[in-house]
């Protein structure tokens, strides 16, 4: 079989990696760029903050609920079709988000455009890792996963900063317009770089429509409940109804998918303990990262007294360290293996969370930045090899499914982690404040001490959970499905074989 040692295949490999990296950057960016513009949008449309929050919530609900569906669709009709269609939908709807709401003077036009944008984002995010697993040789997969993780981290980090600059110096509309030129370039690049070959042979069985409905309702209801629970109250009828709907839909989903010949999510994959360990490791890692990323700005502003812009700059230490280690881990995967890097990353992240326990009002800026960098560096060593390990275990005809599962394990647990950290922090504050008899009239230094103690208790809990990630990394094993050992998949797909 032909080996990809010429300059032309190498160029196509590089362009394919760039296409995937741009996709992950755009979808990650849009998950964080909007939040900072919500107060401006609230003023323009004269709406309360609870209503305007649907600009972010609607996107998250539809994105999370749709990813697994599009992963399965991609396995059936081909990755290139879904990927490019997703970019076209995402780019067009980004323009709609920025242009039509003010044209029609309607906030709900913005929500509709955001739903459409989420559908495009789900199509992109569902299969980005699958493109690497399906078309790149084993010697390049680790490096590519590292680059993709790096760009995803960069998008998440750049979102609040870029959103603030665009909103302040141009207008809120530009947080959406920024996607249009990038999307056009990505479509042109992907049209050339991504092979058009299908990934699954044979006549497809009927599409699992009931499974698609159950996944969307179950995940969407769960994300809604955890996103709005703190604001509405966990005993609010809407939250209780959403939790009940999520439990019923996801519970029945498991039963239904186990009886379906061609399921959207094949739970039989989890019979492989190694596959289960790796996916739990990834989900828990994103869960803790979501909680920490939510709490740290509050610590910097309430305890250290930093202004929002300074806090944002300090927090970039975590993301930039994650980017650097993502690239480095990709370079080391072939020589050290995924498992060793995951163990090293999990240990470093856990050590960083332990150092958070020492944060106080007296902590120096150097110590805080250094600790952020330790956590970010460990996450890059953990997430890139972990993603690579999960994709390597999947047979070729399930790459889209597993790729979309990994995307859900990123977006869903981050949201759950935010809710977990918020509830834990509030409870810690109430407990400490009651124990020390702190009231609204107490001196400011006493209040800051209570805040610091509250953060301290949450960071201890996060460190304790991070030890489970270490255990899962140790239990995991490098395992490659026979399908993924075949070289020349890219060339075969280009040739239409």
Coordinates of C-alpha atoms in Angstrom, one line a residue:
X1 CA 0.0 0.0 0.0
X2 CA 1.3 3.5 -0.9
X3 CA 3.0 5.3 1.9
X4 CA 2.5 9.1 2.3
X5 CA 6.1 10.2 1.9
X6 CA 5.7 12.7 -0.9
X7 CA 5.4 16.4 -0.6
X8 CA 1.9 16.5 -2.0
X9 CA 0.3 14.1 0.5
X10 CA 2.2 15.9 3.3
X11 CA 0.8 19.2 2.2
X12 CA -2.7 17.8 2.1
X13 CA -2.2 16.4 5.7
X14 CA -1.1 19.8 6.9
X15 CA -4.1 21.6 5.3
X16 CA -6.4 18.9 6.8
X17 CA -5.0 19.6 10.2
X18 CA -5.4 23.4 9.7
X19 CA -9.1 22.9 8.7
X20 CA -9.8 20.9 11.8
X21 CA -7.9 23.3 14.0
X22 CA -9.9 26.3 12.6
X23 CA -13.1 24.3 13.2
X24 CA -12.3 23.7 16.9
X25 CA -11.2 27.3 17.3
X26 CA -14.4 28.7 16.0
X27 CA -16.7 26.5 18.0
X28 CA -14.7 27.0 21.2
X29 CA -14.6 30.8 20.6
X30 CA -18.3 31.0 20.1
X31 CA -18.9 29.2 23.4
X32 CA -17.3 32.1 25.4
X33 CA -17.2 35.2 23.2
X34 CA -20.9 36.0 23.6
X35 CA -21.2 36.2 27.4
X36 CA -19.3 39.4 27.7
X37 CA -21.6 41.2 25.3
X38 CA -24.8 40.1 27.1
X39 CA -25.1 43.3 29.2
X40 CA -24.9 45.4 26.0
X41 CA -27.5 43.2 24.2
X42 CA -29.7 43.5 27.3
X43 CA -29.6 47.3 27.1
X44 CA -30.2 47.5 23.4
X45 CA -33.3 45.3 23.5
X46 CA -34.4 46.5 26.9
X47 CA -34.6 43.1 28.4
X48 CA -33.8 41.6 31.9
X49 CA -30.6 39.6 32.3
X50 CA -32.6 36.4 32.8
X51 CA -34.1 36.7 29.3
X52 CA -30.9 37.8 27.6
X53 CA -29.0 34.8 29.0
X54 CA -30.9 32.7 26.5
X55 CA -28.4 33.9 23.9
X56 CA -25.9 31.7 25.5
X57 CA -28.2 29.0 26.9
X58 CA -30.0 28.3 23.6
X59 CA -26.7 27.8 21.8
X60 CA -25.5 25.4 24.5
X61 CA -28.7 23.4 24.6
X62 CA -28.9 22.8 20.9
X63 CA -25.2 22.2 20.5
X64 CA -25.0 19.6 23.2
X65 CA -28.2 17.9 22.2
X66 CA -27.3 17.7 18.5
X67 CA -23.7 16.6 18.5
X68 CA -24.2 12.8 18.9
X69 CA -26.9 12.9 16.1
X70 CA -24.5 14.5 13.6
X71 CA -21.7 12.1 14.6
X72 CA -23.8 9.2 13.5
X73 CA -25.0 11.0 10.3
X74 CA -21.3 11.6 9.4
X75 CA -20.6 7.9 9.8
X76 CA -23.4 7.2 7.3
X77 CA -23.0 9.9 4.6
X78 CA -19.3 10.9 4.9
X79 CA -17.3 13.3 7.0
X80 CA -16.7 15.9 4.3
X81 CA -20.4 16.4 3.6
X82 CA -21.3 17.0 7.2
X83 CA -18.2 19.1 8.0
X84 CA -18.6 21.5 5.1
X85 CA -22.3 21.7 5.5
X86 CA -21.7 22.6 9.2
X87 CA -19.3 25.3 8.3
X88 CA -21.7 26.8 5.8
X89 CA -24.6 26.8 8.3
X90 CA -22.4 28.2 11.0
X91 CA -21.0 31.0 8.8
X92 CA -24.4 32.0 7.4
X93 CA -26.1 32.0 10.8
X94 CA -23.2 34.0 12.3
X95 CA -24.1 36.7 9.8
X96 CA -27.8 36.3 10.6
X97 CA -27.0 36.8 14.4
X98 CA -25.2 40.1 13.7
X99 CA -27.5 41.6 11.0
X100 CA -31.1 40.6 11.3
X101 CA -32.0 41.2 15.0
X102 CA -31.6 44.9 14.7
X103 CA -33.0 45.0 11.2
X104 CA -36.3 43.5 12.5
X105 CA -35.8 45.0 16.0
X106 CA -36.4 41.5 17.5
X107 CA -34.5 39.7 20.2
X108 CA -36.1 36.4 19.3
X109 CA -34.7 36.7 15.8
X110 CA -31.3 36.6 17.5
X111 CA -32.3 33.5 19.4
X112 CA -33.5 31.8 16.3
X113 CA -30.2 32.6 14.5
X114 CA -28.3 31.3 17.6
X115 CA -30.2 28.0 17.3
X116 CA -29.2 27.7 13.7
X117 CA -25.6 28.6 14.6
X118 CA -25.6 25.8 17.2
X119 CA -26.7 23.3 14.7
X120 CA -23.8 24.2 12.4
X121 CA -21.4 24.2 15.4
X122 CA -22.6 20.7 16.4
X123 CA -22.0 19.4 12.8
X124 CA -18.4 20.8 13.0
X125 CA -17.6 19.7 16.6
X126 CA -19.1 16.3 16.2
X127 CA -16.5 15.0 13.7
X128 CA -13.3 17.1 14.1
X129 CA -11.4 14.4 16.1
X130 CA -12.9 11.8 13.7
X131 CA -11.2 13.4 10.7
X132 CA -7.8 12.9 12.4
X133 CA -8.6 9.3 13.3
X134 CA -9.9 8.4 9.9
X135 CA -7.5 10.1 7.5
X136 CA -4.1 10.7 9.2
X137 CA -1.4 8.0 9.6
X138 CA -0.6 6.8 13.2
X139 CA 2.7 8.8 13.2
X140 CA 0.7 12.1 12.8
X141 CA -2.4 11.4 14.9
X142 CA -0.9 12.4 18.2
X143 CA 0.6 15.6 16.9
X144 CA -2.7 16.5 15.2
X145 CA -4.7 15.9 18.4
X146 CA -2.3 18.1 20.3
X147 CA -2.8 20.9 17.7
X148 CA -6.6 20.5 17.8
X149 CA -6.6 20.7 21.6
X150 CA -4.4 23.7 21.5
X151 CA -6.7 25.6 19.2
X152 CA -9.7 24.7 21.2
X153 CA -8.0 26.0 24.3
X154 CA -7.0 29.2 22.5
X155 CA -10.6 29.7 21.3
X156 CA -11.9 29.4 24.8
X157 CA -9.3 31.8 26.2
X158 CA -9.6 34.3 23.4
X159 CA -13.4 34.5 23.6
X160 CA -13.8 36.9 26.5
X161 CA -10.9 39.0 25.5
X162 CA -11.9 39.3 21.8
X163 CA -15.5 39.7 22.7
X164 CA -14.7 42.6 25.0
X165 CA -12.6 44.4 22.4
X166 CA -15.1 43.9 19.6
X167 CA -18.1 45.1 21.8
X168 CA -16.2 48.1 23.2
X169 CA -14.5 49.4 20.0
X170 CA -16.9 48.2 17.3
X171 CA -20.3 46.8 18.3
X172 CA -21.8 43.6 19.8
X173 CA -22.7 42.6 16.2
X174 CA -19.1 42.0 15.4
X175 CA -18.8 39.1 17.9
X176 CA -20.8 37.2 15.2
X177 CA -19.4 38.9 12.1
X178 CA -15.9 37.8 13.0
X179 CA -16.9 34.3 12.1
X180 CA -17.9 35.1 8.5
X181 CA -14.5 35.6 6.9
X182 CA -12.9 32.8 8.9
X183 CA -15.8 30.5 7.9
X184 CA -15.5 31.3 4.2
X185 CA -11.8 30.5 4.2
X186 CA -12.4 27.3 6.2
X187 CA -15.0 26.1 3.6
X188 CA -12.6 26.7 0.7
X189 CA -9.8 25.0 2.6
X190 CA -11.9 22.1 3.7
X191 CA -13.2 21.5 0.1
X192 CA -9.7 20.9 -1.0
X193 CA -8.1 19.2 2.0
X194 CA -10.8 16.8 3.2
X195 CA -11.2 13.5 1.3
X196 CA -14.7 12.8 0.0
X197 CA -14.7 9.1 0.7
X198 CA -17.4 7.5 2.8
X199 CA -16.4 5.8 6.1
X200 CA -19.0 3.1 6.3
X201 CA -19.7 0.6 3.6
X202 CA -22.8 -1.5 2.8
X203 CA -26.4 -0.5 2.7
X204 CA -27.3 1.7 5.7
X205 CA -30.0 0.6 8.1
X206 CA -32.9 2.9 9.0
X207 CA -31.8 6.0 10.9
X208 CA -32.5 5.8 14.6
X209 CA -35.0 8.7 14.8
X210 CA -36.3 7.8 18.3
X211 CA -32.7 7.7 19.6
X212 CA -32.1 11.1 18.1
X213 CA -35.1 12.5 19.9
X214 CA -34.2 10.9 23.2
X215 CA -30.6 12.2 23.0
X216 CA -31.8 15.8 22.2
X217 CA -34.5 15.9 24.9
X218 CA -32.3 14.2 27.5
X219 CA -29.1 16.2 27.1
X220 CA -31.0 19.4 26.3
X221 CA -33.1 19.1 29.5
X222 CA -30.1 18.3 31.6
X223 CA -28.1 21.2 30.3
X224 CA -31.1 23.5 30.8
X225 CA -31.6 22.4 34.4
X226 CA -27.9 22.8 35.4
X227 CA -27.6 26.1 33.6
X228 CA -30.7 27.7 35.1
X229 CA -30.9 25.9 38.4
X230 CA -28.9 28.4 40.4
X231 CA -30.8 31.4 39.0
X232 CA -34.4 29.9 39.2
X233 CA -33.8 27.7 42.3
X234 CA -33.5 24.0 42.3
X235 CA -37.0 23.5 43.5
X236 CA -38.5 25.6 40.7
X237 CA -41.2 23.6 38.8
X238 CA -39.4 24.2 35.5
X239 CA -36.1 22.9 36.8
X240 CA -37.7 19.9 38.4
X241 CA -39.6 19.1 35.2
X242 CA -36.4 19.4 33.2
X243 CA -34.5 17.1 35.5
X244 CA -37.4 14.6 35.3
X245 CA -37.4 14.8 31.5
X246 CA -33.7 14.3 31.4
X247 CA -33.8 11.3 33.7
X248 CA -36.6 9.6 31.8
X249 CA -35.2 10.4 28.3
X250 CA -31.6 9.3 29.1
X251 CA -32.8 6.2 31.0
X252 CA -35.0 5.1 28.1
X253 CA -32.2 6.0 25.7
X254 CA -29.9 3.3 27.2
X255 CA -32.6 0.7 26.9
X256 CA -33.5 1.7 23.4
X257 CA -30.0 1.9 22.1
X258 CA -29.1 -1.6 23.4
X259 CA -32.0 -3.1 21.4
X260 CA -31.3 -1.1 18.2
X261 CA -29.4 -2.7 15.3
X262 CA -27.6 0.5 14.3
X263 CA -27.7 2.8 17.4
X264 CA -26.7 6.5 17.5
X265 CA -24.6 5.7 20.6
X266 CA -23.4 2.1 20.8
X267 CA -23.2 1.4 24.6
X268 CA -21.5 -1.9 23.8
X269 CA -18.3 0.1 23.3
X270 CA -18.3 0.7 27.1
X271 CA -18.1 -3.1 27.6
X272 CA -14.4 -2.5 26.9
X273 CA -13.2 -1.4 30.3
X274 CA -10.3 0.6 28.8
X275 CA -12.7 2.6 26.7
X276 CA -14.9 3.3 29.7
X277 CA -11.9 4.4 31.8
X278 CA -10.6 6.8 29.2
X279 CA -14.0 8.4 28.6
X280 CA -14.6 8.8 32.3
X281 CA -11.2 10.4 32.6
X282 CA -11.9 12.9 29.9
X283 CA -15.4 13.7 31.3
X284 CA -14.1 14.2 34.8
X285 CA -11.2 16.4 33.6
X286 CA -13.6 18.7 31.7
X287 CA -16.0 18.7 34.7
X288 CA -13.2 20.0 37.1
X289 CA -11.9 22.4 34.5
X290 CA -15.3 23.9 34.0
X291 CA -15.7 24.4 37.8
X292 CA -12.2 25.9 38.3
X293 CA -12.5 28.2 35.2
X294 CA -15.8 29.5 36.6
X295 CA -14.5 30.2 40.2
X296 CA -11.1 31.7 39.4
X297 CA -12.4 35.1 38.1
X298 CA -14.4 35.5 41.3
X299 CA -11.4 34.7 43.4
X300 CA -9.2 37.2 41.5
X301 CA -11.8 40.0 41.7
X302 CA -13.4 39.5 45.1
X303 CA -10.4 38.3 47.1
X304 CA -7.4 39.8 45.3
X305 CA -9.3 42.9 44.2
X306 CA -8.3 42.8 40.5
X307 CA -10.4 44.5 37.9
X308 CA -12.0 42.3 35.2
X309 CA -9.5 43.1 32.5
X310 CA -6.6 42.2 34.7
X311 CA -8.3 39.1 35.9
X312 CA -8.8 38.1 32.2
X313 CA -5.1 38.6 31.4
X314 CA -4.0 36.6 34.5
X315 CA -6.3 33.7 33.5
X316 CA -4.7 33.5 30.1
X317 CA -1.7 31.9 31.8
X318 CA -3.7 28.7 32.2
X319 CA -4.9 28.6 28.6
X320 CA -1.5 29.5 27.1
X321 CA 0.2 26.8 29.2
X322 CA -2.4 24.4 28.0
X323 CA -1.7 25.3 24.4
X324 CA 2.0 24.8 24.8
X325 CA 1.7 21.4 26.5
X326 CA -0.9 20.3 23.9
X327 CA 1.6 20.8 21.1
X328 CA 4.4 19.3 23.2
X329 CA 2.3 16.2 24.1
X330 CA 1.5 15.7 20.5
X331 CA 5.2 15.6 19.7
X332 CA 5.9 13.1 22.5
X333 CA 3.0 10.6 21.9
X334 CA 4.8 8.4 19.5
X335 CA 7.9 8.0 21.7
X336 CA 6.2 7.9 25.2
X337 CA 2.7 6.6 24.4
X338 CA -0.7 8.1 25.3
X339 CA -1.0 6.4 28.7
X340 CA 2.2 7.7 30.2
X341 CA 1.4 11.2 29.1
X342 CA -2.1 11.0 30.6
X343 CA -0.7 9.8 33.9
X344 CA 1.9 12.6 34.0
X345 CA -0.8 15.1 33.0
X346 CA -3.2 13.9 35.6
X347 CA -0.6 14.1 38.4
X348 CA 0.5 17.6 37.4
X349 CA -3.2 18.8 37.2
X350 CA -3.9 17.3 40.6
X351 CA -0.8 18.9 42.1
X352 CA -2.0 22.3 40.7
X353 CA -5.4 21.9 42.2
X354 CA -3.7 21.2 45.5
X355 CA -1.8 24.4 45.2
X356 CA -5.0 26.3 44.7
X357 CA -5.8 25.2 48.3
X358 CA -3.0 27.6 49.4
X359 CA -4.6 30.7 47.6
X360 CA -5.4 33.6 50.0
X361 CA -5.6 37.4 49.9
X362 CA -1.8 37.4 50.6
X363 CA -0.9 35.2 47.6
X364 CA 1.5 36.9 45.2
X365 CA 0.7 37.4 41.6
X366 CA 3.7 35.3 40.6
X367 CA 2.4 32.4 42.7
X368 CA -1.1 32.6 41.2
X369 CA 0.2 32.8 37.6
X370 CA 2.6 30.0 38.2
X371 CA -0.2 27.8 39.7
X372 CA -2.5 28.5 36.7
X373 CA 0.4 27.6 34.4
X374 CA 0.9 24.3 36.2
X375 CA -2.8 23.3 35.8
X376 CA -2.9 24.4 32.2
X377 CA 0.3 22.5 31.4
X378 CA -1.0 19.3 33.0
X379 CA -4.3 19.6 31.1
X380 CA -2.6 19.7 27.8
X381 CA -0.7 16.5 28.6
X382 CA -3.9 14.9 29.8
X383 CA -6.6 15.9 27.3
X384 CA -4.7 15.5 23.9
X385 CA -3.4 12.0 24.6
X386 CA -6.7 11.0 26.2
X387 CA -8.7 12.0 23.1
X388 CA -6.2 10.2 20.9
X389 CA -6.5 7.1 23.0
X390 CA -10.3 7.0 22.9
X391 CA -10.3 7.5 19.1
X392 CA -7.7 4.8 18.5
X393 CA -9.9 2.3 20.3
X394 CA -12.9 2.9 18.0
X395 CA -13.4 0.9 14.7
X396 CA -13.4 3.0 11.6
X397 CA -17.2 2.8 11.1
X398 CA -17.8 4.3 14.5
X399 CA -15.3 7.2 14.4
X400 CA -18.0 9.8 13.9
X401 CA -19.9 8.4 16.9
X402 CA -17.0 8.3 19.2
X403 CA -15.8 11.8 18.0
X404 CA -19.2 13.3 18.8
X405 CA -19.2 11.5 22.2
X406 CA -15.9 13.1 23.1
X407 CA -17.3 16.5 22.1
X408 CA -20.3 15.9 24.4
X409 CA -17.9 14.9 27.2
X410 CA -16.3 18.3 26.8
X411 CA -19.3 20.6 26.6
X412 CA -21.7 18.8 29.0
X413 CA -19.3 18.2 31.9
X414 CA -18.0 21.8 31.7
X415 CA -21.5 23.0 32.2
X416 CA -22.1 20.5 35.1
X417 CA -18.8 21.5 36.6
X418 CA -19.8 25.2 36.7
X419 CA -23.0 24.3 38.5
X420 CA -21.2 22.0 40.9
X421 CA -18.6 24.6 41.8
X422 CA -21.2 27.3 42.2
X423 CA -23.4 25.3 44.5
X424 CA -20.4 24.1 46.5
X425 CA -19.0 27.7 46.9
X426 CA -22.4 29.1 48.0
X427 CA -22.8 26.3 50.6
X428 CA -19.2 26.8 51.8
X429 CA -19.8 30.5 52.2
X430 CA -23.0 30.1 54.1
X431 CA -21.4 27.5 56.4
X432 CA -18.3 29.6 57.1
X433 CA -20.2 32.8 57.5
X434 CA -22.7 31.3 59.9
X435 CA -19.9 29.7 61.9
X436 CA -18.0 33.0 62.2
X437 CA -21.2 35.0 62.7
X438 CA -20.4 37.2 59.8
X439 CA -23.1 39.8 58.8
X440 CA -23.5 42.6 56.3
X441 CA -22.1 45.0 58.8
X442 CA -18.9 43.0 59.5
X443 CA -15.5 44.6 58.6
X444 CA -14.3 44.2 55.0
X445 CA -11.2 42.2 56.0
X446 CA -13.4 39.7 57.8
X447 CA -15.6 39.3 54.7
X448 CA -12.6 38.7 52.5
X449 CA -11.3 36.1 54.9
X450 CA -14.7 34.3 54.7
X451 CA -14.5 34.5 50.9
X452 CA -11.0 33.0 50.9
X453 CA -12.0 30.2 53.2
X454 CA -15.0 29.4 51.0
X455 CA -12.8 29.2 47.9
X456 CA -10.4 27.1 50.0
X457 CA -13.0 24.5 50.8
X458 CA -14.1 24.2 47.1
X459 CA -10.6 23.8 45.9
X460 CA -10.1 21.0 48.4
X461 CA -13.1 19.2 47.0
X462 CA -11.8 19.7 43.4
X463 CA -8.5 18.3 44.4
X464 CA -10.2 15.2 45.9
X465 CA -12.1 14.6 42.7
X466 CA -9.0 15.1 40.7
X467 CA -7.4 12.0 42.4
X468 CA -10.1 9.9 40.6
X469 CA -8.7 11.2 37.3
X470 CA -5.3 10.0 38.3
X471 CA -6.6 6.6 39.2
X472 CA -8.4 6.3 35.8
X473 CA -5.3 7.4 34.0
X474 CA -3.3 4.6 35.7
X475 CA -6.0 2.0 35.0
X476 CA -6.1 3.0 31.3
X477 CA -4.1 1.2 28.6
X478 CA -3.0 2.1 25.1
X479 CA -5.1 0.1 22.8
X480 CA -5.4 0.5 19.0
X481 CA -8.2 -1.1 17.0
X482 CA -7.0 -3.0 13.9
X483 CA -8.9 -0.6 11.6
X484 CA -6.7 2.3 12.7
X485 CA -3.4 0.4 12.0
X486 CA -4.1 0.6 8.2
X487 CA -2.1 3.3 6.5
X488 CA -3.1 5.0 3.3
X489 CA -6.7 5.8 4.3
X490 CA -6.3 9.4 3.1
X491 CA -5.0 8.4 -0.3
X492 CA -7.7 5.7 -0.7
X493 CA -10.4 8.2 0.2
X494 CA -9.0 10.8 -2.2
X495 CA -9.0 8.1 -5.0
X496 CA -12.6 7.2 -4.1
X497 CA -11.6 3.6 -3.0

